[in-house]
Coordinates of C-alpha atoms in Angstrom, one line a residue:
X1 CA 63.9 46.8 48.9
X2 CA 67.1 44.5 49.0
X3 CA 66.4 41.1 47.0
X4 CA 68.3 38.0 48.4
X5 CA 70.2 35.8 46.0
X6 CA 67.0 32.8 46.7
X7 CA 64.4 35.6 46.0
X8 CA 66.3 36.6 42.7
X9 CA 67.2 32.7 41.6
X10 CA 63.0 32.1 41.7
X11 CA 61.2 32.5 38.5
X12 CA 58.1 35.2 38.9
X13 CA 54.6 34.0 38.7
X14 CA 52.9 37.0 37.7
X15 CA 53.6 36.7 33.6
X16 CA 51.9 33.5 34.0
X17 CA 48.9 34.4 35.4
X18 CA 49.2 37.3 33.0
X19 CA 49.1 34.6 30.2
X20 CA 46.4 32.2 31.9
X21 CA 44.0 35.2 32.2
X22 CA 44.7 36.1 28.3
X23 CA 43.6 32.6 27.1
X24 CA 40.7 32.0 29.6
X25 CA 39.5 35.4 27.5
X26 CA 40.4 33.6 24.1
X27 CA 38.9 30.3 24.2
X28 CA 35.7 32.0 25.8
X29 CA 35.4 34.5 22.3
X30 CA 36.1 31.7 20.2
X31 CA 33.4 29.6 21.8
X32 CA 30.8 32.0 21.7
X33 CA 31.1 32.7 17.7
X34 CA 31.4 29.2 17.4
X35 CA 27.9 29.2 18.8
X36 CA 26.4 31.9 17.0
X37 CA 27.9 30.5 13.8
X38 CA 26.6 26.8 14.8
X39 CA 22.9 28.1 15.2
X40 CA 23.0 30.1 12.0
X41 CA 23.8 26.9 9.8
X42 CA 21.6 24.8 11.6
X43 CA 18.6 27.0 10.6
X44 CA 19.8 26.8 7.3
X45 CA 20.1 23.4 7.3
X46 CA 16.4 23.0 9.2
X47 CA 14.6 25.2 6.2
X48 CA 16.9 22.8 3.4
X49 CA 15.5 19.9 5.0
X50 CA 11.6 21.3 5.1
X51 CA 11.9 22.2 1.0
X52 CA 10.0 19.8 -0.7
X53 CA 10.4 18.9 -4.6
X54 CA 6.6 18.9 -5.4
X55 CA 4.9 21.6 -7.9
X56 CA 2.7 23.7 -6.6
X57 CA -0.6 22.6 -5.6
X58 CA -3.4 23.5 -8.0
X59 CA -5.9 27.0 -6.5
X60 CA -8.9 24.9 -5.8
X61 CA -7.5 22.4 -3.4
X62 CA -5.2 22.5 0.0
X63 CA -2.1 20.5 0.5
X64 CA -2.4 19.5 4.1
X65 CA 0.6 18.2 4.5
X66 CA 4.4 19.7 3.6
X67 CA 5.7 17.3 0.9
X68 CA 8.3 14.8 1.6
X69 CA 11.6 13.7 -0.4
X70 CA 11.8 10.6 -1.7
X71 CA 14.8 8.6 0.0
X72 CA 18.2 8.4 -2.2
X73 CA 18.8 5.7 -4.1
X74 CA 21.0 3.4 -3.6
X75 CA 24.9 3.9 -3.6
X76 CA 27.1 2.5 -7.1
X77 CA 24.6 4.1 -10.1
X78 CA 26.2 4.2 -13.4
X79 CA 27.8 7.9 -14.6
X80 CA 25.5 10.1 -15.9
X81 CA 26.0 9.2 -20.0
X82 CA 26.3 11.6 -22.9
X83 CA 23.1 12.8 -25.6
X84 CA 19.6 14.1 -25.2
X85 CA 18.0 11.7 -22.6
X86 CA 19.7 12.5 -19.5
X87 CA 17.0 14.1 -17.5
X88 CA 18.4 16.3 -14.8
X89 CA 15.4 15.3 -12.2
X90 CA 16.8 12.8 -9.6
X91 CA 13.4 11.1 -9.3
X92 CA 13.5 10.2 -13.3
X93 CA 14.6 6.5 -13.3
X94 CA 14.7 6.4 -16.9
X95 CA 14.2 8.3 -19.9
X96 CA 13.4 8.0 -24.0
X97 CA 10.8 5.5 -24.0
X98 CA 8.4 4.8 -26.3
X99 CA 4.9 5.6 -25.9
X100 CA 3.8 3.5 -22.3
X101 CA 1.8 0.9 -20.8
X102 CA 2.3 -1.0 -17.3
X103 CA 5.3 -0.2 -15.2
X104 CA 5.9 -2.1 -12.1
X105 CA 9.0 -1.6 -9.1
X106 CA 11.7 -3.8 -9.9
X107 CA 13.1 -3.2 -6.4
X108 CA 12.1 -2.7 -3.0
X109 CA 13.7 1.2 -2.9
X110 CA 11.9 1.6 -6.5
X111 CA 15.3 2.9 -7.8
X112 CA 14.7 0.1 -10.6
X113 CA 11.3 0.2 -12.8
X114 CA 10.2 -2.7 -15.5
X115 CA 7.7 -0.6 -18.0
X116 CA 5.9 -1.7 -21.1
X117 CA 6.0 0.0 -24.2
X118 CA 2.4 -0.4 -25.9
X119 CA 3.5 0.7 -29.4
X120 CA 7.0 -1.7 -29.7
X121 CA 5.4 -4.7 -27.5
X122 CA 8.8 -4.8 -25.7
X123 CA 9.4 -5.2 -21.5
X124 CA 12.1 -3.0 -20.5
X125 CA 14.3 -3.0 -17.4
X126 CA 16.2 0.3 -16.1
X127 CA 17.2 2.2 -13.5
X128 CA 18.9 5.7 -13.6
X129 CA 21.8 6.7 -16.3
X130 CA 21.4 2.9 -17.2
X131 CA 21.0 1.8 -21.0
X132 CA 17.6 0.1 -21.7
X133 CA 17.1 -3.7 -20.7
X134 CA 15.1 -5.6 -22.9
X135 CA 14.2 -8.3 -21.0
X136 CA 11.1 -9.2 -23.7
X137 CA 9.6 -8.3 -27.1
X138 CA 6.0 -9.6 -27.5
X139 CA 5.8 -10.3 -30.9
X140 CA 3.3 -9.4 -32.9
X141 CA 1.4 -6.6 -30.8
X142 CA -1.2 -4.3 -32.9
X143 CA -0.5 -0.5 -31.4
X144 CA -3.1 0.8 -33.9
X145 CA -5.5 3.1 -31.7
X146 CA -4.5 2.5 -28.0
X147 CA -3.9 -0.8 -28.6
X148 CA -0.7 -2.8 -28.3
X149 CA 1.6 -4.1 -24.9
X150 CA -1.5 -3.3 -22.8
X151 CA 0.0 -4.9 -19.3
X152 CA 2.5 -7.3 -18.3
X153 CA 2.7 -9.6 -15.0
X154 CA 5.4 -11.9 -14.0
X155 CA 4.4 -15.6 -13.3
X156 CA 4.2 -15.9 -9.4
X157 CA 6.6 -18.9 -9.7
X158 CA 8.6 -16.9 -12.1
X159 CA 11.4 -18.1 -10.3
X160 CA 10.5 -22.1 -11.1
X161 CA 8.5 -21.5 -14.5
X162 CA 10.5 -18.3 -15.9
X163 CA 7.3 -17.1 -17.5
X164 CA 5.7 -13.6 -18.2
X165 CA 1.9 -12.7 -18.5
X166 CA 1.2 -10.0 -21.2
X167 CA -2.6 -8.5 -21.9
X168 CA -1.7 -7.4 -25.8
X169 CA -4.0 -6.6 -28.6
X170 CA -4.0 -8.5 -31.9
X171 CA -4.8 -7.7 -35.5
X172 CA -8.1 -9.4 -34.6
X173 CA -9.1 -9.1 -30.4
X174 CA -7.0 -8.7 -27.2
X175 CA -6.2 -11.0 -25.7
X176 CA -4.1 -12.4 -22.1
X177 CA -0.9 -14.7 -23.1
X178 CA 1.6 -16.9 -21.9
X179 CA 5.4 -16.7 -23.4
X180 CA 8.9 -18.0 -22.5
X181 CA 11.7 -16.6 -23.2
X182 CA 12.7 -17.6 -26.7
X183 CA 9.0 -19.0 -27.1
X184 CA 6.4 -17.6 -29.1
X185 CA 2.9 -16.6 -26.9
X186 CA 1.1 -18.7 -25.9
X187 CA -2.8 -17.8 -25.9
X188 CA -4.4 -17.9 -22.0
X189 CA -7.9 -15.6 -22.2
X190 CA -8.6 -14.9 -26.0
X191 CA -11.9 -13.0 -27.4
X192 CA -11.6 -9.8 -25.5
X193 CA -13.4 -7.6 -27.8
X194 CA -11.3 -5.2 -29.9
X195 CA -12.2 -1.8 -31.1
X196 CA -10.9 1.6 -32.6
X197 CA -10.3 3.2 -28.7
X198 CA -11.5 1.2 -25.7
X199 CA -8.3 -1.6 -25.5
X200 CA -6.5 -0.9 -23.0
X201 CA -6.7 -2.3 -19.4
X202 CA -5.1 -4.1 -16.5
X203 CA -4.2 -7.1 -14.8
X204 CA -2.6 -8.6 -11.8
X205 CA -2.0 -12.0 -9.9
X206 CA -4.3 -11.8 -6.6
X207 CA -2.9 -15.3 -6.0
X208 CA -0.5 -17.5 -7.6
X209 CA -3.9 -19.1 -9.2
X210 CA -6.3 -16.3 -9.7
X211 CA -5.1 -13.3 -12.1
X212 CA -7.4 -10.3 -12.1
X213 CA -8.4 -8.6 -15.6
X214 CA -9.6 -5.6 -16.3
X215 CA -11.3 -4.8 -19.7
X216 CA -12.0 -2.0 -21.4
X217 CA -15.6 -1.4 -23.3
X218 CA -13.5 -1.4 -27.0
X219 CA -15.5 2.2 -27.5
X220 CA -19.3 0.5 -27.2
X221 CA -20.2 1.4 -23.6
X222 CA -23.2 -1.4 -24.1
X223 CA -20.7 -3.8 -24.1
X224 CA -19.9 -3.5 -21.2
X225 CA -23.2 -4.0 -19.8
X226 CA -23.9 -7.0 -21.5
X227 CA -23.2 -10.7 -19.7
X228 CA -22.3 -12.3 -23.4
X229 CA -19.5 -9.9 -24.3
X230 CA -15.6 -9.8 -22.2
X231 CA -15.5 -5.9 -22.8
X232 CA -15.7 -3.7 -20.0
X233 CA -15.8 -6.2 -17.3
X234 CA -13.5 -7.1 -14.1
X235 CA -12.4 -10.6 -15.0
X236 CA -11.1 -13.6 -12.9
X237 CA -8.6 -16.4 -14.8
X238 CA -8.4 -19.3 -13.2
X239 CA -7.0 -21.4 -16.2
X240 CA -3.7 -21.0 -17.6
X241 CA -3.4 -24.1 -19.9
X242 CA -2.2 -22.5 -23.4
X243 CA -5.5 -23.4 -26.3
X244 CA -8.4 -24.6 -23.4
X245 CA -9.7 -20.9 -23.3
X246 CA -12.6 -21.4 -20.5
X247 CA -15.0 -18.6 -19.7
X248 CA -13.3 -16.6 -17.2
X249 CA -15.6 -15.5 -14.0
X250 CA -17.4 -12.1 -14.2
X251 CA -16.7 -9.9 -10.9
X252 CA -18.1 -6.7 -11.9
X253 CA -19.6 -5.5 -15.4
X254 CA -20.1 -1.9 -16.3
X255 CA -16.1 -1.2 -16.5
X256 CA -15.7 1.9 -19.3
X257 CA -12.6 2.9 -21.2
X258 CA -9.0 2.7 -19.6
X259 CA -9.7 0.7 -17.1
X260 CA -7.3 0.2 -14.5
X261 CA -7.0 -1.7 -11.4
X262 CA -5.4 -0.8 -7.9
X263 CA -5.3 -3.7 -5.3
X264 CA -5.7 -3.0 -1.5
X265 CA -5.1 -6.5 0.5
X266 CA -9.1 -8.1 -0.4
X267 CA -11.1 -5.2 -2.0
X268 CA -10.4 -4.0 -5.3
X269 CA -10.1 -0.6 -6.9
X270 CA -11.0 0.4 -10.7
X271 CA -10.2 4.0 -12.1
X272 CA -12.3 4.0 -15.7
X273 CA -13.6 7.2 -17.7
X274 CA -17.1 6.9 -18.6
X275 CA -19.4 9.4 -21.3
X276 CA -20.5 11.2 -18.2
X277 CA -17.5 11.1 -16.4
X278 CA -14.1 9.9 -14.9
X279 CA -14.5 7.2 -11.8
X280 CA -12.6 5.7 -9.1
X281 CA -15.1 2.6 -8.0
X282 CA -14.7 -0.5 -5.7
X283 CA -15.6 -4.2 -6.9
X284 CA -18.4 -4.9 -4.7
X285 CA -20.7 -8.0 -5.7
X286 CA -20.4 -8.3 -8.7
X287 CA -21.0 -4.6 -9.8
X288 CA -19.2 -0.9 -9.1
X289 CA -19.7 1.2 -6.7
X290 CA -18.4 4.4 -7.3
X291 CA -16.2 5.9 -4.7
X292 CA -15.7 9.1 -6.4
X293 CA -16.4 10.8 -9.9
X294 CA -15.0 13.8 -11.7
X295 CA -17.5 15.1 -14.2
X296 CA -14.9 17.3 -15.6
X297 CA -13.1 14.0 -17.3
X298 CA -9.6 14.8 -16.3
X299 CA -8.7 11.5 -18.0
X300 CA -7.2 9.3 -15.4
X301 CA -4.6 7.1 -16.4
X302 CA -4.0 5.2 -13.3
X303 CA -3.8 4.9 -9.3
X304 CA -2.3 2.8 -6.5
X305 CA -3.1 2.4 -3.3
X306 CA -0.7 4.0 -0.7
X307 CA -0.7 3.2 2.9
X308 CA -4.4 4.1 4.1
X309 CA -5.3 6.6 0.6
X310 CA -5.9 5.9 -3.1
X311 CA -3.6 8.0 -5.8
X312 CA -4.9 8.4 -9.0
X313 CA -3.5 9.9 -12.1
X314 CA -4.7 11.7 -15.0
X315 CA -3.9 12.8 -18.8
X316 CA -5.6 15.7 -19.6
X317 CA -4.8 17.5 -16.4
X318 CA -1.7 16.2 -15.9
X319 CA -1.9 15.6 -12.1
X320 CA -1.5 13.0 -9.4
X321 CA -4.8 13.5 -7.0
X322 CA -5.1 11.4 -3.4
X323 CA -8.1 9.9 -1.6
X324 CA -8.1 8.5 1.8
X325 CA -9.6 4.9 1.1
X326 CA -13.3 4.0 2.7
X327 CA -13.1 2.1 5.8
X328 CA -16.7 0.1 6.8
X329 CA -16.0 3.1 9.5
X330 CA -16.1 5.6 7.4
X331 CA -17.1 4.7 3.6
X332 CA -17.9 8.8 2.5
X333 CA -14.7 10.4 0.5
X334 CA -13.3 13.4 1.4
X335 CA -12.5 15.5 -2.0
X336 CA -9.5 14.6 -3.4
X337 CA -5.8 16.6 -2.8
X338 CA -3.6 17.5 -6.0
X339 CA -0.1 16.6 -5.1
X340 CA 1.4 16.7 -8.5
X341 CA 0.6 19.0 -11.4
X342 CA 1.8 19.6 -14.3
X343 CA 5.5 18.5 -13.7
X344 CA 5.8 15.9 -16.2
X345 CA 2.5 16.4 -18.6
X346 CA 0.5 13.2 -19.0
X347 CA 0.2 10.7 -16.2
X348 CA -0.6 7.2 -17.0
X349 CA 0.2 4.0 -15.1
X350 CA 1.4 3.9 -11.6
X351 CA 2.3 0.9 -8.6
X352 CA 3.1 1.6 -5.2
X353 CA 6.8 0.6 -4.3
X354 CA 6.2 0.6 -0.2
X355 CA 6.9 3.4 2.3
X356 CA 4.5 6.1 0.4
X357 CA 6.6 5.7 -3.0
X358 CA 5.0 5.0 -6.5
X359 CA 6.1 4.7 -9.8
X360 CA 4.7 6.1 -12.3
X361 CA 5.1 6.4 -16.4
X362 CA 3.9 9.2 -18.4
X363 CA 1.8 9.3 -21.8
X364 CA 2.7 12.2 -23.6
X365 CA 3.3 10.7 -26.8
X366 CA -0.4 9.2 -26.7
X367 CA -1.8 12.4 -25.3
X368 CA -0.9 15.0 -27.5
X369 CA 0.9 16.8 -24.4
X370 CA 3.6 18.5 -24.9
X371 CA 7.0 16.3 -25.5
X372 CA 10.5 16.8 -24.4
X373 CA 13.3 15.2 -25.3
X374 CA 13.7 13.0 -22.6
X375 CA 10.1 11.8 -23.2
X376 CA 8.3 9.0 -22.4
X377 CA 9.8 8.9 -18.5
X378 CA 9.2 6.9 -15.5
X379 CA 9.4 8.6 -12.0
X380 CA 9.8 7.6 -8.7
X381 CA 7.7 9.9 -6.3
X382 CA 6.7 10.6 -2.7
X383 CA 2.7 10.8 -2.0
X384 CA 2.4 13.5 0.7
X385 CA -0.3 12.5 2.7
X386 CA -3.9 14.1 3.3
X387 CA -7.3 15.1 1.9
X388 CA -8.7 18.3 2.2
X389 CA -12.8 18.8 1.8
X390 CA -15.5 17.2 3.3
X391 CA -17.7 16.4 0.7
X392 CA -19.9 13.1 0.1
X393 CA -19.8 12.0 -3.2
X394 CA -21.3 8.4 -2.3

């Protein structure tokens, strides 16, 4: 067919269409194994996110919940340093401490911790891959037995007065004191009986006036049941004037070895081992009323309350257990969940940070566990929530 000189002058549109039709086809492929791809790492990323750090949870008990991980800590930590006590855990906050007493947040996250060592009487500040802080040395501490740097409060004016609490035990009782920095202690509560096993306790300001005490029975449960003596008793301290020494108040007597003490807004929490057995009790008129009891004597070390449940540790077992706190509602306990076991050996004290975290500082050292190098450790941890059981052990 003839072709005019217009119809050979105009360009032809069928390569173009040619070429539109090729890269419809492309960019169709490339989405669809950009989809398949997509959903692939997305599951992978789902089952990441669902892994939980926690050890496994011990065969007589049910974890109801998956375990949680803790939130990161805060951006700008030091380098990781050189030597033996670099734990490779990311909820260690610090390492190579000396046997343990109190620790206590430092910082709303909970990526700092203040700790007590009970053998070396000093306060120490840290946080992770940072050198230790002394921020005080109690002078003159007796570590003999289980005594030593017992507990340690800050002033609740701390800011104003710049002045630290400590419950330590002396050559001859233990005692609650009052010291400034560059100071030497000043004596608060004195006459707390001392014996061979039975020092330690607890303490905590309920108020900026009232600080709660917690003895132990200083190995003579009959102590502890006697109105004359401060052993084994739940104590209120009222007077803080260094050399007056006035009879504190008696809330509750009975209190047995290792006593410590887990605030939850008015009522008031005491974890204590007894001949018979371990305890978790409330204060309640003057006396304890058990909450739950473990006649196997795990040795518990510690607890905190946690939103709406109680965590509690223990030395022997090495575990961190959970209770769901009576309610006037509902005052029976439902048997307690293990959510930690044997992941870091001896459990002693612990404080809640906020959010579900604790802190917590172990006790191998004082519990003939077995020690690792970066031993003694405190660890920042998620409680998982729930109680399995159904039990009444009212």
């Amino acid at each position: 067919m003839p072709v005019s000189a217009a119809d050979a002058a105009r360009p032809s549109r069928r390569p173009r269409r040619r070429f539109r039709t090729v890269l419809a086809f492309c960019a169709a492929a490339a989405l669809a194994a950009a989809t398949v791809s997509g959903c692939a790492d997305f599951s992978k990323q789902d089952n990441d996110r669902n892994a939980g750090p926690f050890s496994k949870n011990n065969e007589s008990f049910e974890i109801k919940r998956p375990p949680r991980t803790p939130p990161p800590p805060p951006p700008g930590l030091p380098s990781p340093p050189p030597g033996p006590c670099v734990d490779p855990d990311p909820n260690v906050i610090t390492t190579c401490l000396d046997s343990t007493a109190a620790v206590t947040p430092a910082d709303a996250s909970g990526s700092f911790t203040v700790v007590a060592e009970r053998t070396t009487g000093k306060i120490i500040r840290a946080q992770r891959f940072s050198e230790h802080k002394v921020l005080m040395t109690i002078p003159g501490v007796d570590a003999s037995g289980d005594g030593g740097l017992i507990d340690f409060a800050q002033s609740p004016t701390y800011n104003q007065d710049k002045l630290w609490y400590a419950y330590v035990t002396t050559p001859t009782d233990n005692r609650i004191v009052r010291i400034a920095h560059g100071d030497v202690p000043k004596p608060i509560l004195t006459g707390i009986p001392k014996g061979r096993t039975g020092n330690l306790g607890s303490m905590f300001f309920r108020s900026t006036g009232e600080l709660i005490v917690a003895t132990g029975d200083a190995g003579n449960p009959a102590a502890a049941n006697d109105p004359n003596s401060l052993a084994g008793k739940v104590l209120l301290v009222t007077e803080f004037s260094s050399g007056r020494n006035p009879r504190p108040k008696i809330l509750a007597s009975g209190v047995g070895s290792n006593p410590a003490l887990c605030p939850s807004n008015s009522t008031i929490f005491v974890a204590d081992g007894t001949a018979n057995a371990d305890r978790l009790s409330q204060v309640s008129g003057r006396s304890l009323r058990t909450v739950w009891s473990w006649p196997d004597k795990p040795g518990l070390g510690g607890c905190a309350v946690v939103e709406d449940m109680i965590a509690v540790s223990t030395q022997r077992t090495q575990r961190i257990e959970t209770l769901r706190a009576p309610t006037p509602e509902k005052p029976s306990i439902d048997k307690p969940t293990v959510v930690l076991e044997k992941q870091y050996g001896a459990i002693g004290r612990m404080r809640p940070v906020g959010n579900g975290l604790i802190q917590f500082a172990t006790v191998n050292k004082q519990y003939g566990s077995k020690v690792v190098t970066q031993d003694e450790r405190v660890v920042r941890f998620l409680v998982p929530g729930g109680a399995g059981g159904g039990e009444d052990r009212m």
